Amino acid sequence: MKPRRFLKYAVPTGFAAATLLLAPQAVAQEVGAVDIAPIDSAALVEQVRDEAANFGVTIAPVEKALTDFVDAAANQFIPQAEAASQEAQSLIDESSAAVQSQSYAEIASAPATTPEPLGTVAEPAQLAQREESGPNYWVRDDIVSKTLAQKPLAENVVHRIPGSTFDAPRKPAESDEAMTRGNSLYGPGTPIYVGDGALCTMTVAGTDADGRKVGITAGHCGQVGDTVTSADSWQVGPSGTIVHTNPNLDYAVVELGSNAEITKDYNNVHATSVGGTAQPGEIVCKTGVATNETCGMTLTVDQVKQVNQVCSMAGDSGAPLYQGGRVVGMINGGIMPVPLNVACQTPWQGALHTPTASVRMDAVMNDLNATGAPGRGLTLPEN
């Protein structure tokens, strides 16, 4: 079995297409080094205000002095960031070529972390980037990457999605502990590979009415029969299979195998219940593999979906949307078609990006319970 290159992102269908939902900046092909367009905060503010107005939400204008300051602060780093991105892609290509002759078993037997400690801060042209725990996990300790992540004083930041400058979620200790038992751990916010390398995020994991261990993610991430592997413990190999999808609501149910463990607490995401809703004006948060935890205002809610000003991009599909411990939704995508979508790629944007649409978990659970599909009667684990 040849190793997969794990740099793909899922393309949405069904519910996504019917409601103009598109996986944020999703693409079918592999993603390479990116060109970062200059940030025009004033234009972004006006677009967000116009989109919010379509939902009956009024957002006050922003002073031009503030948008000019944000532009100056962020845009000065774009040339260095693009150079870093090109260097990073070169390193990724070299790494991929180096493993083509290796078997999957040889790769899976590699240590979970590198024995080489992080070095000193590198110049942008000598970008320090290493595969720390396998595919889609790169530690970066240069000043450009840390500044773009708004963490200039941090020892390092982690990137898991090309094109995102956010400090991505680390591999949690509880995942490593499960690996010592030969298992992968799944819970709210677990990054997952679906099928031939699509990278998404799990919404929640639990036990259904028939006693099966199951997880839920975005429907456009894969199709029935696709295998699922934890991106935090990919060495274990596949530990789940998609057994049910609903294209109209854009969700998928993953049946987890004997080499999978489930939890309601994963990497600082604590799920206490599934369902309910946030009202317009209330703040919700999400945690995804691309942009980590981001929060924003709820703009509108109906019986099936909600629109929130939370940041998300490719890889965050399926991420849990929560208010406190209640998982109220699942990230599906931006509300605008890709050519008009203002992606959220850097924390410097703040709320200056296209709103994100999420299917309500009430709608997902009602559909599962009505059809009797795998996942019906889902209950969260005790721990």
Short mmCIF file of C-alpha atoms in Angstrom, two decimals:
data_model
loop_
_atom_site.label_atom_id
_atom_site.label_comp_id
_atom_site.label_asym_id
_atom_site.label_seq_id
_atom_site.Cartn_x
_atom_site.Cartn_y
_atom_site.Cartn_z
CA MET A 1 0.00 0.00 0.00
CA LYS A 2 1.53 3.30 -1.06
CA PRO A 3 1.60 6.13 1.47
CA ARG A 4 -0.93 8.86 0.84
CA ARG A 5 0.20 12.45 0.50
CA PHE A 6 -2.60 13.82 2.69
CA LEU A 7 -2.87 17.30 1.17
CA LYS A 8 -6.40 17.11 -0.19
CA TYR A 9 -9.60 18.79 0.88
CA ALA A 10 -13.17 17.72 0.34
CA VAL A 11 -15.58 19.18 -2.21
CA PRO A 12 -19.18 19.75 -1.01
CA THR A 13 -22.39 18.40 -2.54
CA GLY A 14 -26.11 18.28 -1.77
CA PHE A 15 -27.02 20.57 1.14
CA ALA A 16 -23.94 22.63 0.38
CA ALA A 17 -24.86 23.21 -3.24
CA ALA A 18 -28.55 23.75 -2.56
CA THR A 19 -27.86 26.54 -0.08
CA LEU A 20 -24.75 28.02 -1.75
CA LEU A 21 -22.61 26.45 0.94
CA LEU A 22 -19.09 25.68 -0.16
CA ALA A 23 -16.37 24.12 1.96
CA PRO A 24 -14.23 27.15 2.81
CA GLN A 25 -11.69 27.44 0.00
CA ALA A 26 -12.14 23.71 -0.71
CA VAL A 27 -10.36 22.23 -3.69
CA ALA A 28 -10.28 18.74 -5.19
CA GLN A 29 -6.64 18.74 -6.15
CA GLU A 30 -3.60 18.87 -3.90
CA VAL A 31 -2.88 22.28 -2.42
CA GLY A 32 0.53 23.78 -3.05
CA ALA A 33 2.28 26.97 -2.02
CA VAL A 34 -0.14 29.86 -1.85
CA ASP A 35 -0.26 33.44 -3.05
CA ILE A 36 -1.57 35.69 -0.30
CA ALA A 37 -3.55 38.64 -1.63
CA PRO A 38 -3.05 42.00 0.08
CA ILE A 39 -5.64 42.58 2.78
CA ASP A 40 -8.07 45.43 2.12
CA SER A 41 -9.85 45.70 5.45
CA ALA A 42 -12.20 48.51 4.39
CA ALA A 43 -13.52 46.41 1.48
CA LEU A 44 -13.87 43.35 3.68
CA VAL A 45 -15.82 45.35 6.28
CA GLU A 46 -18.23 46.60 3.63
CA GLN A 47 -18.75 43.10 2.21
CA VAL A 48 -19.44 41.65 5.66
CA ARG A 49 -21.84 44.53 6.43
CA ASP A 50 -23.69 43.95 3.15
CA GLU A 51 -23.94 40.18 3.75
CA ALA A 52 -25.14 40.70 7.32
CA ALA A 53 -27.75 43.20 6.07
CA ASN A 54 -29.21 40.45 3.88
CA PHE A 55 -30.03 38.63 7.11
CA GLY A 56 -31.46 41.71 8.80
CA VAL A 57 -28.35 42.30 10.91
CA THR A 58 -26.88 45.81 11.09
CA ILE A 59 -23.14 46.19 11.69
CA ALA A 60 -21.77 49.64 12.48
CA PRO A 61 -19.18 51.16 10.12
CA VAL A 62 -15.51 50.91 11.07
CA GLU A 63 -13.22 53.94 11.21
CA LYS A 64 -10.87 54.17 8.21
CA ALA A 65 -7.92 54.81 10.52
CA LEU A 66 -8.48 51.39 12.07
CA THR A 67 -8.71 49.53 8.76
CA ASP A 68 -5.60 51.32 7.50
CA PHE A 69 -3.72 50.24 10.62
CA VAL A 70 -4.78 46.60 10.19
CA ASP A 71 -3.74 46.67 6.51
CA ALA A 72 -0.32 48.13 7.31
CA ALA A 73 0.29 45.65 10.13
CA ALA A 74 -0.67 42.57 8.10
CA ASN A 75 0.42 43.40 4.55
CA GLN A 76 4.03 44.15 5.45
CA PHE A 77 4.56 40.44 6.11
CA ILE A 78 2.98 39.11 2.91
CA PRO A 79 6.18 39.02 0.76
CA GLN A 80 8.01 37.07 3.46
CA ALA A 81 5.01 34.79 3.97
CA GLU A 82 4.79 33.95 0.27
CA ALA A 83 8.51 33.17 0.19
CA ALA A 84 8.05 30.99 3.25
CA SER A 85 5.12 29.23 1.60
CA GLN A 86 7.21 28.44 -1.51
CA GLU A 87 10.03 27.12 0.67
CA ALA A 88 7.55 25.08 2.69
CA GLN A 89 6.05 23.50 -0.44
CA SER A 90 9.54 22.62 -1.66
CA LEU A 91 10.23 20.85 1.62
CA ILE A 92 6.89 19.04 1.42
CA ASP A 93 7.66 17.87 -2.13
CA GLU A 94 11.10 16.63 -1.08
CA SER A 95 9.59 14.78 1.88
CA SER A 96 6.92 13.20 -0.32
CA ALA A 97 9.50 12.02 -2.89
CA ALA A 98 11.67 10.56 -0.13
CA VAL A 99 8.92 8.24 1.12
CA GLN A 100 7.69 6.95 -2.24
CA SER A 101 9.85 3.84 -1.94
CA GLN A 102 8.84 3.16 1.67
CA SER A 103 6.00 0.90 2.71
CA TYR A 104 3.13 2.23 4.81
CA ALA A 105 4.23 -0.10 7.61
CA GLU A 106 7.70 1.45 7.63
CA ILE A 107 6.24 4.94 7.85
CA ALA A 108 3.76 3.93 10.57
CA SER A 109 6.59 2.49 12.69
CA ALA A 110 8.36 5.86 12.83
CA PRO A 111 8.42 7.61 16.23
CA ALA A 112 5.45 9.89 16.92
CA THR A 113 7.68 12.89 17.52
CA THR A 114 11.06 13.89 16.21
CA PRO A 115 14.02 13.23 18.55
CA GLU A 116 15.66 16.41 17.20
CA PRO A 117 14.86 19.42 19.40
CA LEU A 118 13.75 22.66 17.82
CA GLY A 119 16.65 24.82 16.70
CA THR A 120 17.15 28.55 16.80
CA VAL A 121 14.98 31.03 14.94
CA ALA A 122 15.66 30.81 11.21
CA GLU A 123 15.65 33.55 8.61
CA PRO A 124 12.65 33.40 6.22
CA ALA A 125 14.86 32.11 3.40
CA GLN A 126 16.05 29.33 5.72
CA LEU A 127 12.59 28.50 7.06
CA ALA A 128 12.68 25.92 9.84
CA GLN A 129 9.84 23.52 9.07
CA ARG A 130 9.82 19.87 9.98
CA GLU A 131 7.29 17.05 9.79
CA GLU A 132 6.91 16.53 13.52
CA SER A 133 4.38 13.71 13.74
CA GLY A 134 3.59 12.74 10.18
CA PRO A 135 1.64 14.23 7.29
CA ASN A 136 0.07 17.68 7.70
CA TYR A 137 1.92 18.69 10.86
CA TRP A 138 4.73 21.20 10.50
CA VAL A 139 6.45 23.07 13.29
CA ARG A 140 7.58 26.57 12.31
CA ASP A 141 9.77 28.70 14.54
CA ASP A 142 10.62 31.64 12.23
CA ILE A 143 9.53 35.15 13.21
CA VAL A 144 7.35 35.60 10.10
CA SER A 145 5.21 32.53 10.82
CA LYS A 146 4.87 33.43 14.49
CA THR A 147 3.91 37.02 13.72
CA LEU A 148 1.36 35.98 11.10
CA ALA A 149 -0.14 33.68 13.75
CA GLN A 150 -0.24 36.67 16.17
CA LYS A 151 2.12 34.80 18.49
CA PRO A 152 5.49 36.57 17.96
CA LEU A 153 6.78 35.58 21.42
CA ALA A 154 5.83 31.89 21.15
CA GLU A 155 8.55 29.26 20.91
CA ASN A 156 6.93 27.95 17.72
CA VAL A 157 3.66 27.57 15.88
CA VAL A 158 2.16 24.60 14.05
CA HIS A 159 0.69 24.64 10.55
CA ARG A 160 -1.50 21.78 9.37
CA ILE A 161 -3.13 23.32 6.30
CA PRO A 162 -1.21 25.09 3.50
CA GLY A 163 -2.57 28.62 3.19
CA SER A 164 -3.53 29.05 6.85
CA THR A 165 -1.31 31.23 9.04
CA PHE A 166 -3.16 30.26 12.25
CA ASP A 167 -1.38 28.34 14.99
CA ALA A 168 -3.13 25.01 14.44
CA PRO A 169 -4.20 22.55 17.16
CA ARG A 170 -1.40 20.43 18.58
CA LYS A 171 -1.60 16.67 18.87
CA PRO A 172 -3.11 16.21 22.36
CA ALA A 173 -1.59 14.01 25.06
CA GLU A 174 -4.78 11.93 25.26
CA SER A 175 -4.33 10.92 21.62
CA ASP A 176 -0.77 9.78 22.31
CA GLU A 177 -1.99 7.80 25.32
CA ALA A 178 -4.55 5.99 23.17
CA MET A 179 -1.81 5.19 20.64
CA THR A 180 0.15 3.36 23.35
CA ARG A 181 -2.85 0.99 23.47
CA GLY A 182 -2.83 0.62 19.69
CA ASN A 183 -5.93 2.81 19.28
CA SER A 184 -6.99 6.16 17.84
CA LEU A 185 -9.02 8.56 19.98
CA TYR A 186 -12.01 10.41 18.55
CA GLY A 187 -13.96 13.30 20.02
CA PRO A 188 -15.13 16.84 19.24
CA GLY A 189 -12.49 18.51 17.07
CA THR A 190 -10.42 15.44 16.13
CA PRO A 191 -8.77 16.00 12.71
CA ILE A 192 -9.52 13.12 10.35
CA TYR A 193 -8.42 11.78 6.96
CA VAL A 194 -11.33 10.46 4.89
CA GLY A 195 -10.88 8.12 1.95
CA ASP A 196 -7.86 8.96 -0.17
CA GLY A 197 -6.59 11.78 1.99
CA ALA A 198 -9.41 14.36 2.37
CA LEU A 199 -8.71 16.26 5.59
CA CYS A 200 -11.69 17.28 7.73
CA THR A 201 -12.65 17.62 11.41
CA MET A 202 -14.93 15.40 13.53
CA THR A 203 -17.95 17.03 15.16
CA VAL A 204 -18.57 14.60 18.01
CA ALA A 205 -18.14 10.91 18.83
CA GLY A 206 -20.36 8.68 20.96
CA THR A 207 -22.45 5.52 21.13
CA ASP A 208 -25.67 5.06 19.19
CA ALA A 209 -28.86 3.27 20.18
CA ASP A 210 -27.53 -0.03 18.82
CA GLY A 211 -24.32 0.16 20.84
CA ARG A 212 -22.06 1.15 17.95
CA LYS A 213 -19.19 3.59 18.43
CA VAL A 214 -19.85 6.36 15.92
CA GLY A 215 -18.59 9.78 14.94
CA ILE A 216 -20.18 12.55 12.88
CA THR A 217 -18.54 14.86 10.35
CA ALA A 218 -19.47 16.90 7.27
CA GLY A 219 -21.11 14.93 4.48
CA HIS A 220 -19.03 16.42 1.68
CA CYS A 221 -15.87 15.02 3.30
CA GLY A 222 -16.49 11.55 1.84
CA GLN A 223 -18.97 8.90 0.80
CA VAL A 224 -20.27 5.60 2.15
CA GLY A 225 -17.46 3.05 2.27
CA ASP A 226 -14.63 5.56 2.70
CA THR A 227 -12.21 4.75 5.49
CA VAL A 228 -11.50 7.23 8.30
CA THR A 229 -8.14 7.72 10.03
CA SER A 230 -7.25 10.08 12.86
CA ALA A 231 -4.76 12.70 11.65
CA ASP A 232 -3.43 12.86 15.21
CA SER A 233 -2.64 9.13 15.30
CA TRP A 234 -2.36 8.21 11.63
CA GLN A 235 0.23 5.57 12.52
CA VAL A 236 -2.62 3.37 13.85
CA GLY A 237 -4.13 3.28 10.37
CA PRO A 238 -7.84 3.36 9.44
CA SER A 239 -10.14 2.97 12.45
CA GLY A 240 -13.53 3.86 11.01
CA THR A 241 -15.74 3.75 7.92
CA ILE A 242 -18.43 6.09 6.65
CA VAL A 243 -21.68 4.12 6.83
CA HIS A 244 -24.32 6.79 6.20
CA THR A 245 -24.56 10.23 4.59
CA ASN A 246 -27.27 12.80 3.98
CA PRO A 247 -26.30 15.15 1.12
CA ASN A 248 -29.21 17.49 1.83
CA LEU A 249 -28.10 18.15 5.41
CA ASP A 250 -24.43 17.59 4.52
CA TYR A 251 -23.51 15.22 7.34
CA ALA A 252 -21.87 11.78 7.46
CA VAL A 253 -21.85 9.05 10.11
CA VAL A 254 -18.61 7.17 10.77
CA GLU A 255 -18.78 3.73 12.38
CA LEU A 256 -15.64 3.32 14.48
CA GLY A 257 -13.82 0.02 14.83
CA SER A 258 -12.23 -1.97 17.64
CA ASN A 259 -9.04 0.10 17.36
CA ALA A 260 -10.93 3.33 18.14
CA GLU A 261 -11.71 4.98 21.47
CA ILE A 262 -14.23 7.79 21.99
CA THR A 263 -14.33 10.79 24.29
CA LYS A 264 -16.43 13.88 24.91
CA ASP A 265 -13.31 15.92 25.74
CA TYR A 266 -10.67 16.34 23.05
CA ASN A 267 -7.86 18.87 22.95
CA ASN A 268 -9.64 21.37 25.23
CA VAL A 269 -13.01 20.99 23.50
CA HIS A 270 -15.50 19.84 26.16
CA ALA A 271 -18.87 18.57 24.90
CA THR A 272 -21.59 18.21 27.52
CA SER A 273 -24.57 17.84 25.18
CA VAL A 274 -25.54 17.74 21.49
CA GLY A 275 -28.31 19.99 20.18
CA GLY A 276 -30.01 23.24 21.04
CA THR A 277 -29.34 26.53 19.32
CA ALA A 278 -27.70 29.90 19.74
CA GLN A 279 -29.89 32.94 19.16
CA PRO A 280 -28.96 35.78 16.78
CA GLY A 281 -26.51 38.08 18.51
CA GLU A 282 -25.09 35.34 20.74
CA ILE A 283 -21.45 34.22 20.50
CA VAL A 284 -20.49 30.70 19.41
CA CYS A 285 -17.10 29.07 18.85
CA LYS A 286 -15.67 26.30 16.71
CA THR A 287 -12.44 24.28 16.74
CA GLY A 288 -11.04 22.91 13.47
CA VAL A 289 -7.73 21.57 12.22
CA ALA A 290 -7.04 24.58 9.98
CA THR A 291 -7.87 27.62 12.12
CA ASN A 292 -8.03 26.17 15.66
CA GLU A 293 -10.60 27.80 17.96
CA THR A 294 -12.34 30.91 16.68
CA CYS A 295 -15.50 32.61 17.92
CA GLY A 296 -18.06 34.94 16.38
CA MET A 297 -21.60 36.30 16.50
CA THR A 298 -24.64 34.29 15.43
CA LEU A 299 -26.31 36.14 12.54
CA THR A 300 -29.34 33.99 11.73
CA VAL A 301 -30.90 30.61 12.64
CA ASP A 302 -33.62 28.49 11.05
CA GLN A 303 -34.80 24.90 11.53
CA VAL A 304 -31.90 23.41 9.56
CA LYS A 305 -28.92 25.75 9.56
CA GLN A 306 -27.36 28.76 11.22
CA VAL A 307 -25.03 31.47 9.95
CA ASN A 308 -22.28 32.73 12.23
CA GLN A 309 -19.31 35.07 11.93
CA VAL A 310 -16.83 32.35 12.94
CA CYS A 311 -13.62 31.90 10.98
CA SER A 312 -13.20 28.68 8.99
CA MET A 313 -11.42 27.36 5.89
CA ALA A 314 -10.53 24.08 4.17
CA GLY A 315 -9.96 21.36 6.76
CA ASP A 316 -12.44 22.87 9.25
CA SER A 317 -15.39 21.13 7.56
CA GLY A 318 -17.22 19.09 10.19
CA ALA A 319 -15.77 21.06 13.09
CA PRO A 320 -18.03 21.34 16.14
CA LEU A 321 -19.81 24.65 16.64
CA TYR A 322 -20.48 25.11 20.32
CA GLN A 323 -21.84 27.47 22.92
CA GLY A 324 -20.31 26.55 26.23
CA GLY A 325 -20.45 22.75 26.32
CA ARG A 326 -23.42 22.45 23.95
CA VAL A 327 -22.50 21.33 20.43
CA VAL A 328 -25.15 23.19 18.48
CA GLY A 329 -23.85 22.82 14.94
CA MET A 330 -21.35 21.44 12.44
CA ILE A 331 -19.24 23.62 10.14
CA ASN A 332 -20.20 23.16 6.48
CA GLY A 333 -18.79 26.14 4.60
CA GLY A 334 -18.97 29.76 3.52
CA ILE A 335 -22.31 31.22 2.45
CA MET A 336 -20.91 32.62 -0.82
CA PRO A 337 -19.62 30.81 -3.94
CA VAL A 338 -15.83 30.43 -4.01
CA PRO A 339 -15.16 33.36 -6.40
CA LEU A 340 -16.96 35.69 -3.96
CA ASN A 341 -15.90 33.99 -0.76
CA VAL A 342 -13.58 36.01 1.49
CA ALA A 343 -11.68 33.18 3.15
CA CYS A 344 -10.43 33.38 6.70
CA GLN A 345 -6.72 32.57 6.42
CA THR A 346 -5.06 34.70 9.09
CA PRO A 347 -5.97 35.84 12.63
CA TRP A 348 -5.13 39.39 11.50
CA GLN A 349 -8.45 39.45 9.65
CA GLY A 350 -10.51 39.30 12.83
CA ALA A 351 -14.15 39.16 11.74
CA LEU A 352 -13.35 40.47 8.25
CA HIS A 353 -14.33 37.37 6.28
CA THR A 354 -17.39 35.73 4.78
CA PRO A 355 -19.80 34.32 7.40
CA THR A 356 -19.86 30.55 7.87
CA ALA A 357 -22.93 28.31 7.59
CA SER A 358 -23.42 25.28 9.83
CA VAL A 359 -26.06 22.58 9.91
CA ARG A 360 -27.86 22.44 13.25
CA MET A 361 -27.15 19.30 15.24
CA ASP A 362 -30.85 19.16 16.17
CA ALA A 363 -31.62 18.69 12.47
CA VAL A 364 -28.93 15.99 12.15
CA MET A 365 -30.13 14.02 15.20
CA ASN A 366 -33.81 14.35 14.20
CA ASP A 367 -32.99 12.98 10.76
CA LEU A 368 -30.98 10.06 12.16
CA ASN A 369 -33.69 9.18 14.66
CA ALA A 370 -36.45 9.40 12.04
CA THR A 371 -34.67 7.19 9.51
CA GLY A 372 -33.20 4.70 11.99
CA ALA A 373 -29.79 5.13 10.39
CA PRO A 374 -26.53 4.33 12.17
CA GLY A 375 -25.94 7.05 14.73
CA ARG A 376 -29.57 7.28 15.89
CA GLY A 377 -29.95 7.87 19.59
CA LEU A 378 -26.38 9.15 19.87
CA THR A 379 -25.15 9.62 23.42
CA LEU A 380 -21.84 11.15 24.45
CA PRO A 381 -19.27 9.08 26.39
CA GLU A 382 -19.05 9.56 30.16
CA ASN A 383 -15.49 10.88 29.84
#
